[in-house]
Short mmCIF file of C-alpha atoms in Angstrom, two decimals:
data_model
loop_
_atom_site.label_atom_id
_atom_site.label_comp_id
_atom_site.label_asym_id
_atom_site.label_seq_id
_atom_site.Cartn_x
_atom_site.Cartn_y
_atom_site.Cartn_z
CA MET G 1 -114.81 -136.13 -85.63
CA LEU G 2 -112.81 -136.61 -82.44
CA CYS G 3 -114.02 -133.36 -80.89
CA THR G 4 -117.57 -134.05 -82.00
CA ALA G 5 -117.50 -137.50 -80.40
CA ALA G 6 -116.08 -136.00 -77.20
CA GLY G 7 -118.83 -133.40 -77.25
CA ILE G 8 -121.48 -136.06 -77.66
CA ILE G 9 -120.10 -137.98 -74.69
CA CYS G 10 -120.22 -134.87 -72.50
CA MET G 11 -123.70 -133.92 -73.71
CA LEU G 12 -124.90 -137.43 -72.95
CA ALA G 13 -123.30 -137.26 -69.55
CA TRP G 14 -124.64 -133.85 -68.67
CA GLY G 15 -127.72 -132.93 -70.58
CA THR G 16 -129.54 -136.05 -71.72
CA LEU G 17 -129.15 -138.59 -68.91
CA PRO G 18 -131.74 -138.98 -66.14
CA ALA G 19 -131.43 -136.40 -63.38
CA GLN G 20 -130.90 -139.06 -60.69
CA TRP G 21 -127.56 -139.95 -62.33
CA HIS G 22 -126.27 -136.48 -61.39
CA SER G 23 -125.18 -137.63 -57.96
CA ALA G 24 -122.15 -137.59 -55.72
CA GLU G 25 -121.59 -141.32 -56.21
CA PRO G 26 -119.95 -142.52 -59.46
CA THR G 27 -122.34 -144.40 -61.72
CA SER G 28 -121.36 -146.75 -64.60
CA VAL G 29 -123.52 -147.63 -67.61
CA SER G 30 -123.13 -148.95 -71.16
CA ILE G 31 -124.63 -147.06 -74.09
CA SER G 32 -125.66 -147.78 -77.68
CA VAL G 33 -127.51 -144.86 -79.20
CA GLY G 34 -128.46 -143.75 -82.72
CA LEU G 35 -127.15 -140.36 -83.81
CA ALA G 36 -129.33 -139.45 -86.82
CA PRO G 37 -129.32 -136.93 -88.40
CA LEU G 38 -125.89 -136.10 -87.02
CA TRP G 39 -124.52 -139.46 -88.14
CA GLN G 40 -126.10 -142.34 -90.00
CA GLY G 41 -125.05 -144.90 -87.44
CA ARG G 42 -124.60 -145.46 -83.71
CA LEU G 43 -122.36 -144.45 -80.85
CA ILE G 44 -121.38 -147.38 -78.62
CA ILE G 45 -119.74 -146.94 -75.20
CA GLU G 46 -118.87 -150.12 -73.35
CA LYS G 47 -118.52 -148.32 -70.04
CA LEU G 48 -119.49 -144.74 -69.18
CA THR G 49 -118.60 -143.77 -65.62
CA LEU G 50 -120.25 -140.60 -64.32
CA ASP G 51 -118.99 -138.72 -61.31
CA LEU G 52 -121.09 -135.61 -61.79
CA PRO G 53 -120.74 -132.73 -61.62
CA ARG G 54 -117.01 -133.40 -61.45
CA SER G 55 -116.20 -135.69 -64.42
CA ALA G 56 -117.31 -138.25 -67.00
CA GLU G 57 -115.13 -141.14 -68.15
CA ALA G 58 -115.72 -143.49 -71.09
CA GLN G 59 -114.04 -146.74 -72.15
CA GLY G 60 -114.50 -148.73 -75.34
CA ILE G 61 -115.96 -145.98 -77.52
CA MET G 62 -116.95 -146.86 -81.07
CA LEU G 63 -118.68 -144.83 -83.77
CA VAL G 64 -120.16 -147.18 -86.38
CA ASP G 65 -122.10 -146.52 -89.56
CA SER G 66 -125.33 -148.14 -90.74
CA ASN G 67 -123.29 -151.12 -91.99
CA ASP G 68 -121.67 -151.57 -88.55
CA ARG G 69 -118.27 -150.52 -89.85
CA PRO G 70 -116.22 -148.66 -87.23
CA TRP G 71 -115.15 -145.15 -88.22
CA LEU G 72 -113.83 -144.09 -84.84
CA VAL G 73 -112.51 -146.32 -82.06
CA VAL G 74 -111.29 -144.86 -78.75
CA ASP G 75 -109.82 -146.84 -75.86
CA TRP G 76 -110.43 -144.24 -73.17
CA ALA G 77 -111.67 -140.66 -72.81
CA LYS G 78 -112.31 -138.43 -69.84
CA ALA G 79 -113.91 -135.01 -69.39
CA VAL G 80 -113.21 -133.04 -66.22
CA PHE G 81 -115.53 -130.15 -65.32
CA PRO G 82 -113.41 -127.93 -63.05
CA GLU G 83 -116.21 -125.43 -62.50
CA GLY G 84 -118.94 -128.01 -62.11
CA ALA G 85 -120.51 -126.97 -65.42
CA LEU G 86 -120.57 -128.34 -68.94
CA ASN G 87 -118.54 -125.42 -70.33
CA ASN G 88 -114.75 -125.27 -69.98
CA ALA G 89 -114.33 -129.03 -69.79
CA GLN G 90 -110.82 -130.44 -69.91
CA ILE G 91 -110.92 -133.48 -72.18
CA THR G 92 -108.31 -136.22 -72.57
CA ILE G 93 -108.58 -138.88 -75.30
CA GLU G 94 -106.23 -141.88 -75.42
CA ASN G 95 -105.60 -144.22 -78.36
CA PRO G 96 -108.25 -142.92 -80.75
CA HIS G 97 -108.28 -144.46 -84.22
CA LEU G 98 -109.95 -143.05 -87.34
CA LEU G 99 -110.77 -145.30 -90.31
CA ILE G 100 -111.35 -144.26 -93.93
CA TYR G 101 -112.94 -146.72 -96.37
CA ILE G 102 -112.37 -146.94 -100.12
CA ARG G 103 -114.40 -149.24 -102.36
CA ASN G 104 -114.29 -149.43 -106.14
CA GLU G 105 -111.56 -146.77 -106.16
CA GLU G 106 -113.87 -144.20 -104.53
CA ILE G 107 -113.87 -142.89 -100.96
CA ASP G 108 -116.88 -144.43 -99.25
CA THR G 109 -117.58 -141.83 -96.64
CA ASN G 110 -120.38 -141.26 -94.18
CA LEU G 111 -119.29 -137.67 -93.59
CA PRO G 112 -121.69 -135.92 -96.01
CA SER G 113 -124.63 -137.20 -93.97
CA MET G 114 -123.36 -135.12 -91.07
CA ALA G 115 -124.48 -131.99 -92.93
CA LYS G 116 -128.10 -133.10 -92.60
CA ALA G 117 -128.16 -131.39 -89.25
CA GLY G 118 -128.01 -128.09 -91.19
CA PRO G 119 -125.14 -125.77 -92.09
CA GLY G 120 -122.60 -126.13 -89.34
CA GLY G 121 -125.16 -128.18 -87.45
CA TRP G 122 -122.84 -130.94 -86.34
CA LEU G 123 -120.50 -128.33 -84.86
CA LYS G 124 -123.15 -126.88 -82.58
CA TYR G 125 -122.36 -129.62 -80.08
CA LEU G 126 -118.78 -128.42 -79.91
CA GLU G 127 -119.84 -124.76 -79.80
CA ASN G 128 -122.24 -125.43 -76.92
CA LEU G 129 -119.69 -127.53 -75.07
CA LYS G 130 -116.86 -124.97 -75.32
CA PRO G 131 -114.15 -127.25 -73.87
CA ALA G 132 -111.14 -125.41 -72.47
CA SER G 133 -108.71 -127.99 -73.86
CA VAL G 134 -108.54 -131.37 -75.61
CA VAL G 135 -105.47 -133.59 -75.28
CA VAL G 136 -105.14 -136.47 -77.77
CA LYS G 137 -102.61 -139.24 -77.17
CA ASN G 138 -101.53 -141.78 -79.81
CA LEU G 139 -103.99 -140.90 -82.55
CA GLY G 140 -103.99 -143.37 -85.44
CA PHE G 141 -105.39 -143.56 -88.96
CA THR G 142 -106.25 -146.59 -91.06
CA LEU G 143 -106.93 -146.54 -94.80
CA VAL G 144 -109.09 -149.51 -95.79
CA ALA G 145 -109.20 -150.41 -99.50
CA GLU G 146 -112.13 -152.79 -99.40
CA PRO G 147 -112.54 -155.67 -99.44
CA ASN G 148 -109.21 -156.93 -98.13
CA SER G 149 -106.32 -154.48 -97.77
CA SER G 150 -105.55 -151.86 -95.16
CA ALA G 151 -102.66 -149.83 -93.76
CA SER G 152 -102.26 -147.85 -90.57
CA ILE G 153 -100.16 -145.09 -89.12
CA TYR G 154 -100.32 -144.16 -85.46
CA GLY G 155 -98.40 -142.32 -82.79
CA ILE G 156 -99.84 -138.82 -83.31
CA ASN G 157 -100.12 -136.65 -80.21
CA ALA G 158 -102.14 -133.43 -80.26
CA PHE G 159 -103.22 -130.61 -77.98
CA THR G 160 -106.21 -128.36 -78.64
CA VAL G 161 -106.92 -125.14 -76.78
CA ARG G 162 -109.78 -122.66 -77.03
CA ALA G 163 -108.84 -119.14 -78.13
CA GLY G 164 -111.91 -116.90 -78.14
CA SER G 165 -114.54 -118.55 -80.32
CA SER G 166 -111.98 -120.69 -82.15
CA TYR G 167 -109.96 -123.78 -81.34
CA ARG G 168 -106.29 -124.22 -82.19
CA ALA G 169 -104.65 -127.63 -82.38
CA PHE G 170 -100.96 -128.51 -82.44
CA GLY G 171 -99.37 -131.91 -82.71
CA GLY G 172 -97.07 -134.34 -84.40
CA LEU G 173 -95.85 -137.90 -84.73
CA ASP G 174 -94.03 -139.45 -81.81
CA PRO G 175 -91.13 -141.46 -83.35
CA ASN G 176 -90.85 -143.55 -80.19
CA ILE G 177 -94.31 -145.06 -80.69
CA MET G 178 -93.43 -146.64 -84.07
CA PRO G 179 -89.86 -147.87 -83.42
CA SER G 180 -89.91 -150.11 -86.48
CA GLN G 181 -90.19 -146.99 -88.64
CA PRO G 182 -88.06 -144.35 -86.90
CA ASN G 183 -88.12 -142.04 -89.92
CA HIS G 184 -91.80 -141.26 -89.49
CA LEU G 185 -91.77 -137.58 -88.54
CA GLY G 186 -94.43 -134.95 -88.79
CA GLU G 187 -96.20 -131.99 -87.29
CA PHE G 188 -99.44 -130.16 -87.84
CA GLU G 189 -101.41 -127.11 -86.83
CA ALA G 190 -105.16 -126.61 -87.22
CA VAL G 191 -107.81 -124.03 -86.39
CA LEU G 192 -111.61 -124.41 -86.21
CA ASP G 193 -114.36 -121.87 -85.53
CA PRO G 194 -117.61 -123.73 -84.72
CA ALA G 195 -119.69 -120.56 -85.02
CA THR G 196 -118.73 -119.93 -88.65
CA SER G 197 -117.76 -123.51 -89.67
CA GLN G 198 -114.43 -122.17 -90.96
CA ALA G 199 -111.37 -124.39 -90.57
CA GLY G 200 -107.78 -124.57 -91.71
CA TYR G 201 -104.71 -126.73 -91.20
CA TYR G 202 -101.03 -127.13 -92.04
CA ILE G 203 -99.15 -130.44 -92.21
CA ARG G 204 -95.46 -131.24 -92.62
CA SER G 205 -94.26 -134.83 -92.70
CA GLU G 206 -91.34 -137.08 -93.52
CA ILE G 207 -92.41 -140.68 -93.98
CA ASP G 208 -90.37 -143.78 -94.70
CA ALA G 209 -92.95 -145.52 -96.89
CA VAL G 210 -92.98 -149.32 -96.86
CA PRO G 211 -94.64 -151.73 -99.33
CA VAL G 212 -97.30 -152.99 -96.90
CA GLN G 213 -98.67 -149.49 -96.33
CA SER G 214 -98.20 -148.06 -99.80
CA SER G 215 -99.91 -151.02 -101.49
CA VAL G 216 -103.20 -149.86 -100.01
CA VAL G 217 -102.87 -146.49 -101.73
CA PHE G 218 -102.22 -148.19 -105.08
CA ASP G 219 -105.24 -150.44 -104.45
CA ALA G 220 -107.32 -147.36 -103.67
CA ILE G 221 -106.59 -145.66 -107.00
CA GLY G 222 -106.81 -148.91 -108.99
CA SER G 223 -103.23 -148.91 -110.28
CA ARG G 224 -102.71 -151.58 -112.93
CA TRP G 225 -98.91 -151.43 -113.10
CA PHE G 226 -97.51 -150.52 -109.70
CA ARG G 227 -98.53 -152.32 -106.50
CA SER G 228 -96.31 -150.81 -103.79
CA LEU G 229 -93.53 -148.34 -103.05
CA GLN G 230 -90.64 -148.07 -100.64
CA GLY G 231 -88.78 -144.81 -100.09
CA ILE G 232 -88.70 -141.46 -98.31
CA ILE G 233 -91.61 -139.06 -98.86
CA TYR G 234 -91.41 -135.43 -97.77
CA LEU G 235 -94.65 -133.48 -97.83
CA SER G 236 -96.02 -130.15 -96.64
CA ALA G 237 -99.60 -129.04 -97.28
CA ARG G 238 -102.24 -126.63 -96.07
CA ALA G 239 -105.92 -125.88 -96.59
CA SER G 240 -108.64 -123.54 -95.41
CA GLY G 241 -112.37 -123.59 -96.03
CA CYS G 242 -115.77 -124.51 -94.67
CA VAL G 243 -116.39 -127.84 -92.97
CA ASP G 244 -119.85 -127.96 -94.57
CA ASP G 245 -118.03 -128.39 -97.90
CA LEU G 246 -115.30 -130.94 -97.31
CA THR G 247 -113.91 -130.43 -100.82
CA SER G 248 -112.85 -126.93 -99.77
CA LEU G 249 -110.50 -128.57 -97.27
CA PHE G 250 -108.58 -130.59 -99.87
CA PRO G 251 -104.92 -129.72 -99.25
CA THR G 252 -102.55 -127.79 -101.48
CA GLY G 253 -98.83 -128.18 -101.07
CA SER G 254 -95.66 -129.78 -102.34
CA GLY G 255 -93.17 -132.50 -101.57
CA THR G 256 -90.58 -134.89 -102.91
CA ILE G 257 -89.97 -138.62 -103.23
CA ALA G 258 -86.38 -139.79 -102.73
CA ASP G 259 -84.54 -143.10 -103.15
CA ALA G 260 -87.75 -144.99 -103.89
CA THR G 261 -88.38 -148.44 -105.34
CA LEU G 262 -91.61 -149.38 -107.13
CA TYR G 263 -92.86 -152.97 -107.09
CA GLU G 264 -95.35 -154.95 -109.12
CA ASP G 265 -97.54 -157.88 -108.01
CA GLY G 266 -95.41 -160.60 -106.45
CA GLY G 267 -92.87 -158.13 -105.10
CA ARG G 268 -90.67 -157.83 -108.19
CA ALA G 269 -88.92 -154.45 -108.32
CA ILE G 270 -89.87 -152.46 -111.41
CA ALA G 271 -88.07 -149.15 -110.85
CA THR G 272 -85.25 -148.24 -108.47
CA ASN G 273 -83.44 -145.04 -107.45
CA CYS G 274 -86.66 -143.18 -108.14
CA THR G 275 -86.95 -139.45 -107.41
CA ALA G 276 -89.91 -137.14 -108.05
CA ALA G 277 -91.57 -133.88 -107.12
CA ILE G 278 -95.08 -133.84 -105.62
CA ALA G 279 -97.68 -131.12 -106.15
CA LEU G 280 -100.99 -131.13 -104.27
CA LEU G 281 -103.82 -129.06 -105.75
CA PRO G 282 -107.50 -129.01 -104.76
CA GLY G 283 -108.76 -132.46 -105.73
CA GLN G 284 -105.58 -133.32 -107.61
CA LEU G 285 -102.26 -135.06 -107.01
CA ILE G 286 -99.42 -134.49 -109.48
CA ILE G 287 -96.13 -136.40 -109.36
CA GLU G 288 -93.71 -134.88 -111.85
CA GLN G 289 -90.01 -134.76 -112.65
CA ILE G 290 -89.96 -138.54 -112.20
CA TYR G 291 -86.58 -140.17 -112.85
CA ALA G 292 -85.78 -143.82 -112.21
CA SER G 293 -83.63 -146.78 -113.17
CA LEU G 294 -85.85 -149.32 -114.90
CA TYR G 295 -84.79 -152.83 -115.97
CA ASP G 296 -81.21 -151.75 -116.83
CA GLY G 297 -82.52 -148.64 -118.58
CA VAL G 298 -83.94 -145.29 -117.51
CA ALA G 299 -87.42 -143.78 -117.24
CA SER G 300 -88.75 -140.26 -116.83
CA GLY G 301 -92.16 -138.66 -116.84
CA GLN G 302 -95.08 -137.47 -114.76
CA PHE G 303 -98.24 -138.92 -113.19
CA PHE G 304 -101.47 -137.32 -112.01
CA TYR G 305 -104.57 -138.34 -110.07
CA SER G 306 -107.61 -136.06 -110.16
CA ASN G 307 -110.78 -136.49 -108.12
CA PRO G 308 -113.07 -133.51 -108.79
CA ALA G 309 -116.15 -133.02 -106.63
CA GLY G 310 -119.14 -134.96 -107.87
CA ASP G 311 -117.16 -136.93 -110.45
CA LYS G 312 -115.10 -140.09 -110.67
CA GLY G 313 -111.39 -139.94 -110.13
CA THR G 314 -109.07 -140.01 -113.13
CA TYR G 315 -105.40 -140.90 -113.30
CA GLY G 316 -102.91 -140.78 -116.10
CA GLY G 317 -99.43 -139.80 -117.11
CA PHE G 318 -96.72 -139.31 -119.71
CA PHE G 319 -93.54 -141.42 -119.62
CA ARG G 320 -90.40 -141.91 -121.67
CA VAL G 321 -88.51 -145.18 -121.19
CA ARG G 322 -85.15 -145.86 -122.82
CA ASP G 323 -83.03 -148.97 -123.40
CA VAL G 324 -84.65 -151.30 -120.88
CA SER G 325 -84.02 -155.03 -120.92
CA PHE G 326 -86.71 -156.65 -123.06
CA ALA G 327 -86.35 -159.90 -121.12
CA LYS G 328 -86.88 -158.21 -117.74
CA LEU G 329 -89.74 -156.14 -119.11
CA MET G 330 -91.57 -159.29 -120.21
CA GLY G 331 -91.14 -161.03 -116.86
CA PRO G 332 -88.83 -163.31 -114.89
CA GLU G 333 -89.73 -166.38 -116.98
CA SER G 334 -88.90 -164.70 -120.28
CA ALA G 335 -85.97 -166.01 -122.31
CA ARG G 336 -86.10 -163.05 -124.69
CA SER G 337 -83.23 -160.69 -125.38
CA GLY G 338 -82.81 -157.19 -126.72
CA LYS G 339 -83.57 -153.63 -125.67
CA ALA G 340 -86.89 -151.76 -125.56
CA SER G 341 -87.70 -148.05 -125.60
CA PHE G 342 -91.16 -146.54 -125.54
CA THR G 343 -93.09 -143.34 -124.98
CA ILE G 344 -96.61 -143.46 -123.58
CA ARG G 345 -99.38 -141.04 -122.68
CA PHE G 346 -102.54 -142.38 -121.02
CA THR G 347 -105.59 -141.62 -118.86
CA ARG G 348 -108.08 -143.88 -117.06
CA ARG G 349 -111.15 -143.23 -114.90
CA SER G 350 -111.40 -144.89 -111.51
CA ASN G 351 -113.29 -148.18 -111.42
CA GLU G 352 -113.72 -148.17 -115.21
CA PRO G 353 -111.07 -150.48 -116.74
CA ASN G 354 -112.47 -149.96 -120.24
CA SER G 355 -112.00 -146.18 -119.93
CA LEU G 356 -108.25 -146.48 -120.60
CA LYS G 357 -107.20 -144.11 -123.39
CA GLY G 358 -103.79 -143.23 -124.68
CA VAL G 359 -101.13 -143.56 -127.32
CA THR G 360 -97.81 -145.43 -127.32
CA ALA G 361 -94.72 -145.51 -129.50
CA ILE G 362 -92.41 -148.49 -129.03
CA TYR G 363 -88.96 -149.41 -130.37
CA LEU G 364 -87.26 -152.79 -129.95
CA THR G 365 -83.69 -153.53 -131.04
CA ARG G 366 -82.03 -156.94 -131.41
CA ALA G 367 -85.06 -158.41 -129.70
CA ASP G 368 -86.05 -162.06 -129.60
CA LEU G 369 -89.57 -162.23 -131.07
CA GLY G 370 -89.59 -166.00 -131.33
CA SER G 371 -92.75 -166.37 -129.24
CA VAL G 372 -94.54 -163.12 -130.15
CA PRO G 373 -98.04 -163.88 -131.52
CA VAL G 374 -98.99 -163.07 -135.13
CA ILE G 375 -95.38 -162.52 -136.26
CA THR G 376 -94.45 -166.15 -135.63
CA GLN G 377 -97.64 -167.33 -137.36
CA ILE G 378 -96.81 -165.20 -140.43
CA PHE G 379 -93.34 -166.75 -140.67
CA ASP G 380 -94.83 -170.21 -140.32
CA PHE G 381 -97.62 -169.57 -142.85
CA LEU G 382 -95.21 -168.24 -145.51
CA LYS G 383 -92.72 -171.04 -144.76
CA LEU G 384 -89.99 -168.54 -143.91
CA GLU G 385 -89.00 -170.37 -140.78
CA LYS G 386 -85.35 -171.22 -140.25
CA ALA G 387 -83.19 -171.63 -137.14
CA ASP G 388 -84.05 -168.74 -134.81
CA PRO G 389 -85.28 -166.40 -137.57
CA LEU G 390 -86.52 -163.81 -135.08
CA VAL G 391 -83.67 -163.70 -132.55
CA PHE G 392 -82.24 -160.36 -133.71
CA SER G 393 -85.30 -158.37 -134.74
CA ASP G 394 -86.12 -154.68 -134.65
CA VAL G 395 -89.62 -153.25 -134.16
CA ALA G 396 -91.04 -149.74 -134.51
CA ALA G 397 -94.73 -149.20 -133.79
CA LEU G 398 -97.24 -146.49 -132.93
CA PHE G 399 -100.68 -147.38 -131.59
CA SER G 400 -103.58 -145.83 -129.71
CA MET G 401 -105.32 -147.46 -126.76
CA LYS G 402 -109.03 -147.45 -125.99
CA GLY G 403 -110.10 -149.84 -123.28
CA THR G 404 -108.54 -153.19 -124.16
CA MET G 405 -108.32 -152.34 -127.86
CA LEU G 406 -105.08 -151.34 -129.59
CA ASN G 407 -105.32 -149.55 -132.95
CA PHE G 408 -102.03 -149.43 -134.86
CA ASP G 409 -101.07 -146.46 -136.97
CA THR G 410 -97.63 -147.93 -137.73
CA ALA G 411 -96.15 -151.37 -137.06
CA ARG G 412 -92.89 -152.45 -138.69
CA VAL G 413 -90.68 -155.48 -138.03
CA SER G 414 -87.28 -156.25 -139.50
CA SER G 415 -85.50 -159.53 -138.80
CA ARG G 416 -82.56 -161.37 -140.33
CA LEU G 417 -85.00 -163.12 -142.62
CA ALA G 418 -87.76 -160.70 -143.62
CA ALA G 419 -89.28 -157.26 -143.25
CA ILE G 420 -92.92 -156.93 -142.25
CA GLU G 421 -95.07 -153.82 -142.40
CA PHE G 422 -98.60 -153.97 -141.00
CA GLU G 423 -100.96 -151.68 -142.85
CA LYS G 424 -102.52 -148.81 -140.94
CA GLY G 425 -105.68 -149.89 -139.13
CA LEU G 426 -104.43 -153.13 -137.57
CA ILE G 427 -106.43 -153.72 -134.38
CA ALA G 428 -105.76 -156.05 -131.47
CA ASP G 429 -107.75 -156.70 -128.31
CA TYR G 430 -105.35 -157.83 -125.59
CA HIS G 431 -108.23 -159.10 -123.44
CA THR G 432 -109.93 -161.37 -125.99
CA LYS G 433 -106.71 -161.90 -128.07
CA TRP G 434 -108.59 -160.92 -131.24
CA VAL G 435 -106.55 -159.33 -134.05
CA SER G 436 -107.52 -158.05 -137.49
CA GLY G 437 -105.53 -156.34 -140.26
CA HIS G 438 -103.21 -156.75 -143.24
CA ALA G 439 -99.44 -157.03 -143.56
CA ILE G 440 -96.85 -156.71 -146.33
CA VAL G 441 -94.08 -159.31 -146.01
CA VAL G 442 -90.81 -159.13 -147.96
CA PRO G 443 -88.07 -161.77 -147.49
CA PHE G 444 -84.84 -159.95 -146.70
CA ALA G 445 -82.98 -161.72 -149.48
CA ALA G 446 -85.40 -160.18 -151.98
CA ILE G 447 -85.21 -156.61 -150.69
CA ASN G 448 -81.98 -155.70 -152.49
CA ARG G 449 -83.27 -157.22 -155.72
CA MET G 450 -86.43 -155.14 -155.38
CA LEU G 451 -84.49 -151.95 -154.83
CA VAL G 452 -82.53 -152.38 -158.08
CA ARG G 453 -84.05 -150.02 -160.63
CA ILE G 454 -87.10 -151.78 -162.03
CA PRO G 455 -88.43 -150.65 -165.41
CA LEU G 456 -91.87 -149.16 -165.07
CA PHE G 457 -93.12 -151.83 -167.45
CA GLY G 458 -93.17 -155.08 -165.53
CA ARG G 459 -92.75 -153.47 -162.09
CA LEU G 460 -95.97 -154.93 -160.71
CA VAL G 461 -95.06 -158.40 -161.99
CA THR G 462 -91.64 -158.15 -160.31
CA LEU G 463 -93.11 -156.99 -157.01
CA THR G 464 -95.78 -159.68 -157.08
CA ASN G 465 -93.05 -162.30 -157.25
CA GLN G 466 -91.21 -160.82 -154.26
CA VAL G 467 -93.92 -159.47 -151.94
CA SER G 468 -96.67 -161.23 -149.99
CA ARG G 469 -99.75 -159.46 -148.68
CA VAL G 470 -101.53 -161.41 -145.97
CA GLN G 471 -104.69 -160.91 -144.00
CA VAL G 472 -104.54 -161.45 -140.25
CA GLN G 473 -107.89 -162.13 -138.64
CA GLY G 474 -108.79 -164.25 -135.66
CA TYR G 475 -107.47 -165.13 -132.22
CA TRP G 476 -103.72 -164.75 -132.03
CA ASP G 477 -103.20 -167.93 -130.03
CA LYS G 478 -104.50 -170.02 -132.96
CA PRO G 479 -102.22 -171.78 -135.51
CA GLY G 480 -101.11 -169.74 -138.50
CA ALA G 481 -103.41 -171.57 -140.91
CA LYS G 482 -106.45 -170.40 -138.89
CA LEU G 483 -105.17 -166.85 -138.42
CA ILE G 484 -103.33 -165.97 -141.65
CA SER G 485 -104.51 -166.02 -145.26
CA LYS G 486 -103.10 -164.61 -148.51
CA ASP G 487 -104.71 -161.51 -149.95
CA VAL G 488 -104.47 -159.58 -153.20
CA PHE G 489 -101.29 -157.51 -153.52
CA LYS G 490 -101.69 -154.12 -155.19
CA ASP G 491 -98.58 -152.00 -154.82
CA LEU G 492 -96.19 -150.59 -152.25
CA SER G 493 -96.75 -147.16 -150.75
CA GLN G 494 -93.96 -144.60 -150.70
CA GLY G 495 -93.68 -145.11 -146.94
CA THR G 496 -93.14 -148.84 -147.41
CA TRP G 497 -90.46 -148.22 -150.05
CA ASP G 498 -88.68 -145.87 -147.64
CA PHE G 499 -88.87 -148.50 -144.88
CA LEU G 500 -87.38 -151.17 -147.13
CA ARG G 501 -84.60 -148.87 -148.33
CA GLY G 502 -83.76 -148.03 -144.72
CA VAL G 503 -83.42 -151.61 -143.51
CA SER G 504 -81.45 -152.47 -146.66
CA ARG G 505 -78.84 -149.82 -145.87
CA THR G 506 -78.54 -150.92 -142.22
CA GLN G 507 -78.43 -154.69 -142.86
CA GLY G 508 -81.88 -155.24 -141.41
CA LYS G 509 -81.84 -152.75 -138.54
CA ILE G 510 -84.57 -150.15 -138.08
CA PRO G 511 -82.68 -146.90 -137.39
CA PRO G 512 -83.39 -144.85 -134.23
CA LYS G 513 -84.67 -141.95 -136.36
CA ALA G 514 -87.67 -144.09 -137.28
CA PHE G 515 -88.63 -144.22 -133.60
CA GLU G 516 -87.91 -140.54 -133.04
CA SER G 517 -90.48 -139.63 -135.67
CA LEU G 518 -93.08 -141.93 -134.09
CA GLU G 519 -92.67 -140.76 -130.51
CA LYS G 520 -93.99 -137.30 -131.34
CA LEU G 521 -97.27 -138.65 -130.07
CA PRO G 522 -100.46 -137.31 -131.65
CA GLU G 523 -103.02 -135.76 -129.32
#
């Protein structure tokens, strides 16, 4: 885009301006010209000074699209024609800035319209111009996640030289230009052949990522959990392809993340001491071998973001989390206690919140469930409440996710007072707070009596006196009387008997093996 803009300036200066401007005396003008079909927008030059046939100088250059958004802003550019001809110009560009816009988690780009000039058409200006060299000073990039977040990096110097029919560019980041971030380092090489539209590049960088910049990337992909990152990112990547098909120039490469911290909204640190490996594939970003400290526990897993040509982007991952603080997991205002472990696999399409799919297994030990919906209403409805009956509770659950809906395959709770097993098929919508299903409730004091050998005759009568089956249906923030009702009890399944025997042997604790069997997540 930079070379194309420089070529346009020179072509305007040399080939399209009135002949009387080709004079020995410098002439200054301002320009605002449409560029269709090359670009669906305008080129604006606040001041174009012509000293032809020796040079052309431009100040205040701006390339805007049809919505008047700037895509390229250049403070100053100059083309010197040492031979008094358009060819072999020596071009210098100072403080150019490229902007990339993302809206609704998709790149909103004007670049495809450039192909309307025909295959390689927008490069013909560069091919006809044939500059001898292009020097770029303090190039910057800004990523704009519309409507209201952006991040910039600048301080890139580059030098381009013609070699036969091709152009080779070399450059890198100047650490002295961004003194507040001295660990920004990088270098690149690129080659472009205007005649064939073939291009390639190589990039190596070391970036000290900061929350202000990284938050824009998380905004761009629509992350629902992480909002920013701080840490060291090492990356090397390369690509080669045709500029008429920008997807062929998606980079492939690898990198690492070291000593990183992930933050949520409000700036609270979620994960610290994070390390990971990065893999770049055409249209895909994979972050794997992730290890981090998380709320006094540990986490590991992998994450991917895929954006195939002609389709919406998709992100997802697989994570194992062990022994994190339940109180910290639930937020700074939580008074809960206990430990939480879970395993999760999920995917979600960009800009489609209801496209979330996945499966989760969760295990809580000695957790305070005193304010957890549904469970507290069940205790209240069955008049099981006593002083802090849910302070030391264990939970083992397996559920699938589809949009905002959770569908439980298994959900078991064991407290000091009672054991609860929700029957398979319990559903909960965490957006509307609607829940529907059935639960078997057994007071803990009755479990041992139930497990004493019961004669086959009279078994159902004995169980009926000890077990409650309740229906849960309604909004979980309603009182128990409006959410819970008694239902007909039939019998206990073998799985429920095994659950009750297990918590009886462990004085109310759900053993870790119960979670280990659940976390073998189904596909």
